Amino acid sequence: MINFEKNNCKEHWENVYETKNPNEVSWTQKIPQTSLNLIEEVSKDKSSKIIDIGGGDSNLVDFLLEKGFTNISVLDISAKALEKAKTRLETQAENVDWLVTDVTEFKTNTKYDVWHDRAAFHFLTTEEEIKKYVEIVRSAVSDTLIIGTFSVNGPQKCSGLPISQYNEEGLKNIFSKDFELVKSFTEDHVTPFGTVQNFIFCQFKKK
């Protein structure tokens, strides 16, 4: 598999968010209903610590705030993406912890009740990157891990970059040492320009 250099990777995503609007990128969802449903389902209360990995300028944080969640973090490699989200949210942005870093280099002492990742994990294409991710999740997640990636019936690239496709068994094998699979399902995402991308979502519980 191709190892996309870290510096190039950051430059790539900064450029994407600098030059494109939400309706010009494939991952945009006006209402991220599946993610919202999964997060609400597993959250013990509105103070649950939730982190959205690769959140970019996704609308997920808007809806979580609207629903009354008070302990939200959004992590992305692109500072520009998070600036867009902050601008959109205006004063509400002060209620969110914004983290600019590559997820495989993320260091935290916080224990998150819910770790949500839709369309970030599948950009990790080397064993080393995936191992780092698993180690961080093991340390940082206290309860629930939600992963949404391209399925084996989904695209083989995204934003011009190679990705890793997954099925239930593949994701289960990666995380099963520390997490028990609760449920998984596939879902078609229709992009802003009308193409269809098949995702698999897996919800895991910390053992």
CSV table of C-alpha atoms in Angstrom, one decimal:
chain,number,residue,atom,x,y,z
A,1,MET,CA,0.0,0.0,0.0
A,2,ILE,CA,1.0,3.6,-0.5
A,3,ASN,CA,2.3,5.5,2.4
A,4,PHE,CA,1.3,9.1,1.9
A,5,GLU,CA,3.9,11.3,3.7
A,6,LYS,CA,2.6,13.1,6.7
A,7,ASN,CA,3.6,16.6,5.6
A,8,ASN,CA,2.1,16.0,2.1
A,9,CYS,CA,-1.0,14.7,3.8
A,10,LYS,CA,-1.5,17.9,5.9
A,11,GLU,CA,-0.8,20.1,2.8
A,12,HIS,CA,-3.4,18.0,0.8
A,13,TRP,CA,-6.2,18.5,3.4
A,14,GLU,CA,-5.4,22.2,4.0
A,15,ASN,CA,-5.6,22.7,0.2
A,16,VAL,CA,-8.9,20.8,0.0
A,17,TYR,CA,-10.5,23.0,2.7
A,18,GLU,CA,-9.0,26.2,1.4
A,19,THR,CA,-10.3,25.7,-2.2
A,20,LYS,CA,-13.5,23.7,-1.9
A,21,ASN,CA,-16.9,24.3,-0.4
A,22,PRO,CA,-19.0,21.6,1.3
A,23,ASN,CA,-21.0,20.9,-1.8
A,24,GLU,CA,-17.8,20.2,-3.7
A,25,VAL,CA,-16.5,17.4,-1.5
A,26,SER,CA,-17.9,13.9,-1.5
A,27,TRP,CA,-18.2,13.3,2.3
A,28,THR,CA,-20.6,16.2,3.0
A,29,GLN,CA,-23.9,15.3,4.7
A,30,LYS,CA,-26.5,18.0,5.4
A,31,ILE,CA,-27.8,15.9,8.3
A,32,PRO,CA,-25.4,13.2,9.5
A,33,GLN,CA,-28.4,11.1,10.8
A,34,THR,CA,-26.6,7.8,11.2
A,35,SER,CA,-23.8,9.2,13.3
A,36,LEU,CA,-26.3,11.2,15.4
A,37,ASN,CA,-28.4,8.1,16.0
A,38,LEU,CA,-25.4,6.0,17.0
A,39,ILE,CA,-24.0,8.7,19.3
A,40,GLU,CA,-27.3,9.4,21.0
A,41,GLU,CA,-28.0,5.7,21.5
A,42,VAL,CA,-24.7,5.1,23.4
A,43,SER,CA,-24.4,8.3,25.3
A,44,LYS,CA,-25.2,8.0,29.0
A,45,ASP,CA,-26.2,11.7,29.2
A,46,LYS,CA,-25.6,15.0,27.6
A,47,SER,CA,-22.3,15.4,29.4
A,48,SER,CA,-20.8,12.3,27.8
A,49,LYS,CA,-17.3,13.1,26.4
A,50,ILE,CA,-17.6,12.8,22.7
A,51,ILE,CA,-14.8,13.1,20.1
A,52,ASP,CA,-15.3,13.3,16.4
A,53,ILE,CA,-12.2,12.2,14.5
A,54,GLY,CA,-11.5,13.8,11.1
A,55,GLY,CA,-14.5,16.0,11.8
A,56,GLY,CA,-13.3,18.8,9.5
A,57,ASP,CA,-16.1,21.2,8.9
A,58,SER,CA,-18.8,18.5,9.3
A,59,ASN,CA,-22.2,19.5,10.5
A,60,LEU,CA,-22.2,16.8,13.1
A,61,VAL,CA,-20.9,19.1,15.8
A,62,ASP,CA,-23.7,21.6,15.0
A,63,PHE,CA,-26.4,18.9,15.6
A,64,LEU,CA,-24.7,17.6,18.8
A,65,LEU,CA,-24.7,21.1,20.2
A,66,GLU,CA,-28.3,21.6,19.2
A,67,LYS,CA,-29.2,18.4,21.0
A,68,GLY,CA,-27.7,19.7,24.2
A,69,PHE,CA,-24.4,17.8,24.3
A,70,THR,CA,-21.9,19.8,26.4
A,71,ASN,CA,-18.6,17.9,26.1
A,72,ILE,CA,-17.6,17.7,22.5
A,73,SER,CA,-14.2,17.6,20.8
A,74,VAL,CA,-13.5,17.7,17.1
A,75,LEU,CA,-10.1,16.5,15.8
A,76,ASP,CA,-8.8,17.1,12.3
A,77,ILE,CA,-5.4,17.4,10.6
A,78,SER,CA,-6.6,20.5,8.8
A,79,ALA,CA,-6.6,23.8,10.7
A,80,LYS,CA,-8.5,25.4,7.9
A,81,ALA,CA,-11.3,22.8,8.2
A,82,LEU,CA,-11.8,23.6,11.9
A,83,GLU,CA,-11.6,27.3,11.2
A,84,LYS,CA,-14.5,26.9,8.8
A,85,ALA,CA,-16.5,25.1,11.4
A,86,LYS,CA,-15.7,27.7,14.1
A,87,THR,CA,-16.8,30.5,11.8
A,88,ARG,CA,-20.1,28.7,11.0
A,89,LEU,CA,-20.8,28.1,14.7
A,90,GLU,CA,-19.9,31.6,15.8
A,91,THR,CA,-20.1,31.9,19.6
A,92,GLN,CA,-21.1,28.3,20.0
A,93,ALA,CA,-17.6,27.3,18.8
A,94,GLU,CA,-16.4,28.3,22.3
A,95,ASN,CA,-18.3,25.3,23.7
A,96,VAL,CA,-16.2,22.8,21.6
A,97,ASP,CA,-12.6,21.6,22.1
A,98,TRP,CA,-10.9,21.9,18.7
A,99,LEU,CA,-7.8,19.7,18.1
A,100,VAL,CA,-5.5,20.2,15.1
A,101,THR,CA,-3.4,17.1,14.7
A,102,ASP,CA,-2.9,13.9,12.7
A,103,VAL,CA,-4.9,11.3,14.6
A,104,THR,CA,-2.0,8.9,14.6
A,105,GLU,CA,0.0,11.5,16.5
A,106,PHE,CA,-2.8,12.4,18.9
A,107,LYS,CA,-1.7,12.5,22.6
A,108,THR,CA,-4.3,13.0,25.3
A,109,ASN,CA,-5.0,12.1,28.9
A,110,THR,CA,-8.7,12.4,28.4
A,111,LYS,CA,-10.9,9.4,28.4
A,112,TYR,CA,-13.7,9.7,25.9
A,113,ASP,CA,-17.0,8.0,26.4
A,114,VAL,CA,-17.7,8.0,22.6
A,115,TRP,CA,-15.1,8.0,19.9
A,116,HIS,CA,-16.7,8.7,16.5
A,117,ASP,CA,-14.9,8.3,13.2
A,118,ARG,CA,-16.7,8.6,9.9
A,119,ALA,CA,-14.4,8.5,6.9
A,120,ALA,CA,-11.1,9.2,8.6
A,121,PHE,CA,-9.9,5.7,9.6
A,122,HIS,CA,-10.0,4.4,6.0
A,123,PHE,CA,-7.2,6.9,5.0
A,124,LEU,CA,-4.8,4.9,7.1
A,125,THR,CA,-3.2,2.5,4.6
A,126,THR,CA,-0.1,1.1,6.4
A,127,GLU,CA,0.2,-1.4,9.2
A,128,GLU,CA,2.1,1.1,11.2
A,129,GLU,CA,-0.6,3.8,10.9
A,130,ILE,CA,-3.3,1.4,11.9
A,131,LYS,CA,-1.3,0.1,14.8
A,132,LYS,CA,-0.8,3.6,16.1
A,133,TYR,CA,-4.5,4.3,15.8
A,134,VAL,CA,-5.5,1.2,17.7
A,135,GLU,CA,-3.1,2.0,20.5
A,136,ILE,CA,-4.5,5.6,20.8
A,137,VAL,CA,-8.1,4.2,20.8
A,138,ARG,CA,-7.2,1.6,23.4
A,139,SER,CA,-5.9,4.4,25.7
A,140,ALA,CA,-8.4,7.1,25.0
A,141,VAL,CA,-11.7,5.4,24.8
A,142,SER,CA,-13.6,4.4,28.0
A,143,ASP,CA,-16.8,3.0,26.5
A,144,THR,CA,-17.9,3.2,22.8
A,145,LEU,CA,-16.0,3.2,19.5
A,146,ILE,CA,-17.9,4.1,16.4
A,147,ILE,CA,-16.2,3.6,13.0
A,148,GLY,CA,-17.6,4.4,9.6
A,149,THR,CA,-15.4,3.5,6.6
A,150,PHE,CA,-15.7,2.7,2.9
A,151,SER,CA,-16.9,-0.9,2.6
A,152,VAL,CA,-15.6,-3.5,0.2
A,153,ASN,CA,-18.3,-2.3,-2.2
A,154,GLY,CA,-17.2,1.3,-1.8
A,155,PRO,CA,-14.7,3.5,-3.5
A,156,GLN,CA,-11.0,2.6,-3.7
A,157,LYS,CA,-9.9,6.3,-3.5
A,158,CYS,CA,-11.2,9.5,-1.9
A,159,SER,CA,-10.1,13.0,-2.6
A,160,GLY,CA,-7.4,11.5,-4.9
A,161,LEU,CA,-5.9,9.5,-2.1
A,162,PRO,CA,-5.7,5.7,-1.6
A,163,ILE,CA,-7.9,4.2,1.1
A,164,SER,CA,-8.5,0.9,2.8
A,165,GLN,CA,-11.8,-0.9,2.3
A,166,TYR,CA,-13.4,-2.9,5.1
A,167,ASN,CA,-16.0,-5.5,5.9
A,168,GLU,CA,-17.3,-6.4,9.4
A,169,GLU,CA,-14.7,-9.1,9.9
A,170,GLY,CA,-11.8,-6.8,8.9
A,171,LEU,CA,-12.8,-4.1,11.4
A,172,LYS,CA,-13.6,-6.7,14.1
A,173,ASN,CA,-10.1,-8.2,13.7
A,174,ILE,CA,-8.4,-4.9,14.1
A,175,PHE,CA,-10.2,-3.8,17.3
A,176,SER,CA,-11.3,-7.1,18.9
A,177,LYS,CA,-8.5,-7.2,21.4
A,178,ASP,CA,-9.9,-4.3,23.4
A,179,PHE,CA,-13.5,-3.9,22.0
A,180,GLU,CA,-16.5,-6.1,21.5
A,181,LEU,CA,-18.5,-5.6,18.3
A,182,VAL,CA,-22.1,-4.6,19.2
A,183,LYS,CA,-23.4,-4.2,15.7
A,184,SER,CA,-22.5,-3.4,12.2
A,185,PHE,CA,-24.4,-2.4,9.0
A,186,THR,CA,-23.7,-1.0,5.6
A,187,GLU,CA,-25.2,2.2,4.2
A,188,ASP,CA,-25.2,4.1,0.9
A,189,HIS,CA,-24.0,7.7,1.1
A,190,VAL,CA,-25.2,9.9,-1.8
A,191,THR,CA,-22.6,12.6,-2.4
A,192,PRO,CA,-23.5,16.2,-3.2
A,193,PHE,CA,-22.8,15.5,-6.8
A,194,GLY,CA,-25.1,12.4,-7.0
A,195,THR,CA,-22.6,9.5,-6.8
A,196,VAL,CA,-23.2,6.7,-4.3
A,197,GLN,CA,-20.6,5.5,-1.8
A,198,ASN,CA,-21.1,2.4,0.3
A,199,PHE,CA,-20.0,2.7,3.9
A,200,ILE,CA,-19.8,0.1,6.7
A,201,PHE,CA,-20.5,1.3,10.3
A,202,CYS,CA,-19.3,-0.7,13.3
A,203,GLN,CA,-20.2,0.1,16.9
A,204,PHE,CA,-17.8,-1.4,19.5
A,205,LYS,CA,-18.0,-1.6,23.3
A,206,LYS,CA,-14.9,-1.4,25.4
A,207,LYS,CA,-14.2,-4.8,27.1
